[in-house]
Every structure is written in C-alpha cells, then in structure tokens.
Short mmCIF file of C-alpha atoms in Angstrom, two decimals:
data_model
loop_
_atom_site.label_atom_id
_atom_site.label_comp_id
_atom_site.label_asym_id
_atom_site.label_seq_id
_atom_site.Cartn_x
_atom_site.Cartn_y
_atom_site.Cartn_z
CA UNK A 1 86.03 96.14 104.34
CA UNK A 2 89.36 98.08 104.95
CA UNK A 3 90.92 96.32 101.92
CA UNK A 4 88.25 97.31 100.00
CA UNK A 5 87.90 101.13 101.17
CA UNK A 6 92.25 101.46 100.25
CA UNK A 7 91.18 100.27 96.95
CA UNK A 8 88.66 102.83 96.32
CA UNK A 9 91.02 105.55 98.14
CA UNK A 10 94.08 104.46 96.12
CA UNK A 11 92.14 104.83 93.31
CA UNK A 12 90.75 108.26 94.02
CA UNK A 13 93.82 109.59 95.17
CA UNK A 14 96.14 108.13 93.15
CA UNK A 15 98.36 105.54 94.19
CA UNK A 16 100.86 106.67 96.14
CA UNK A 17 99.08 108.09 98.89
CA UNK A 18 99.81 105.56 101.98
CA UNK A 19 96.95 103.43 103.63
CA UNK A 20 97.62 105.13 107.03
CA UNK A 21 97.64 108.57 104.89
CA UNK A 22 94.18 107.32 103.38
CA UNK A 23 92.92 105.99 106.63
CA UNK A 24 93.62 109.03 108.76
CA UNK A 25 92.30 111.52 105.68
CA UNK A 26 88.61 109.47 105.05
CA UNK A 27 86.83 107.09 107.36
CA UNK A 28 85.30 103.11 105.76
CA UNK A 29 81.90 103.92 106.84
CA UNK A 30 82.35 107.29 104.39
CA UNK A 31 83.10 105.81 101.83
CA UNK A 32 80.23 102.90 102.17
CA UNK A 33 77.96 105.53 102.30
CA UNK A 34 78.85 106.80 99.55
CA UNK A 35 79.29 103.57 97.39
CA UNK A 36 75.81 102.58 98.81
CA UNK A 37 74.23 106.10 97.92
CA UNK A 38 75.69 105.79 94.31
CA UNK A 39 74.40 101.98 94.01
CA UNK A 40 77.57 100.58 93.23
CA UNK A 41 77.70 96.68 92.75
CA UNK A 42 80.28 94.37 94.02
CA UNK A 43 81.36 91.36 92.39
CA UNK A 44 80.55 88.45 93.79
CA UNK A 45 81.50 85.49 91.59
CA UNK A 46 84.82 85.77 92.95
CA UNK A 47 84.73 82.20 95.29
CA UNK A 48 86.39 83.11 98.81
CA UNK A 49 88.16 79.84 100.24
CA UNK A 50 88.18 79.43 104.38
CA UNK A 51 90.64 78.79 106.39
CA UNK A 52 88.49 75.73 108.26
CA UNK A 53 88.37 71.95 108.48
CA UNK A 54 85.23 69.80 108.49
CA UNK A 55 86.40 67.33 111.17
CA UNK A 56 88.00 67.48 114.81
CA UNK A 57 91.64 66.83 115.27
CA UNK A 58 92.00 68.04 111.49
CA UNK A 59 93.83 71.07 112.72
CA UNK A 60 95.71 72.47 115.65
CA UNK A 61 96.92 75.87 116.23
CA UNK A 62 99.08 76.45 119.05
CA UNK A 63 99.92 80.48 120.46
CA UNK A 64 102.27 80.92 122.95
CA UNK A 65 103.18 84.22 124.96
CA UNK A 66 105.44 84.58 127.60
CA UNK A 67 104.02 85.14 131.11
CA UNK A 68 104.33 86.48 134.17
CA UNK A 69 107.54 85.82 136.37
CA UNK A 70 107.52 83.29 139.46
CA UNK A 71 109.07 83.53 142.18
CA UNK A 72 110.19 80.06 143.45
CA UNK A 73 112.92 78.88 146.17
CA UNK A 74 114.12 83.20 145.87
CA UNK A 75 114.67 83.02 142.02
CA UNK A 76 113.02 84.43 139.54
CA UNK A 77 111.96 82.03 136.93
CA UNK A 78 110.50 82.62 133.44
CA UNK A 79 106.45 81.55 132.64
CA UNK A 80 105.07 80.70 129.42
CA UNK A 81 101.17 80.79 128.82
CA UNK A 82 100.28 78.25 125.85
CA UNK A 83 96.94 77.65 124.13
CA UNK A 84 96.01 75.12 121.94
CA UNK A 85 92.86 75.22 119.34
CA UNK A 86 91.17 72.62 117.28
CA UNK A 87 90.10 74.45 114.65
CA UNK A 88 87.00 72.47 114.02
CA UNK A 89 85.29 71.65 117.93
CA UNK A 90 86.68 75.45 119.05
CA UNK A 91 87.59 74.86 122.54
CA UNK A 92 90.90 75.25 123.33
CA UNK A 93 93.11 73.82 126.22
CA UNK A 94 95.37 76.24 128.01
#
C-alpha cells in the first residue's frame, strides 16, 4: 500500500515532493479513504510473481547478526547468531 499511496501523493503534489515529505504531510489510510469513497478501480491484470518455491530444500536463506560478547578463559570473544530458512517447509535452524 505505501507504494501505491506515494504514487497518488506524487501525483497530487507534483513530483518532487519527497516520500518522507508526503508521508509525514498525509497518512495511507487517508488517502484509501478517499480512493474508496470516490470508487476508484485498481488494475488488476497486472500478474504479481512470488518470491517462493514449491518444494523443500529448493531454497535457503541464511541471516546472520553479530551477538553478544563471551567471556571465556578472561577474554572477550566475538558471537555470531545465524539462522537458516527453507523457504518452502518455514522452520528455520538457528
């Protein structure tokens, strides 16, 4: 929805207005009422494509973050937290 509602408030306000300028000045829920209350139609031929796979082990993703510090043997030594995330099953393994 925000990409939609900086459309519609570039296009009222001309184009170059900022989004954060345009997001501060008029809220999305505004400006749905006010599409909705003026029965405006969205397209929807346009065909989205998803980011998803139909079978396990198709697709990993993998974050990592550093952690927390540990103290071992009086040093300090660096942590880092790491998930991983078949994209089809959903559970991940940390």
């Amino acid at each position: 929805m925000f990409c939609r509602t900086t459309k519609i408030r570039r296009h009222a306000w001309g184009t170059s207005v900022q989004p954060r300028t345009l997001h501060r000045s008029i809220s999305g829920s505004t400006v749905g009422k006010y599409l909705r209350k003026l029965d405006v139609q969205v397209d929807t031929s346009v065909e989205r494509k998803r980011f998803a796979f139909e079978f396990a082990n198709d697709c990993w993703q993998i974050d990592t973050m550093v952690g927390p510090y540990l103290v071992l043997d009086g040093k300090k030594k660096r942590n880092y937290l790491m998930a991983f995330l078949d994209d089809a099953s959903g559970p991940g393994i940390q």
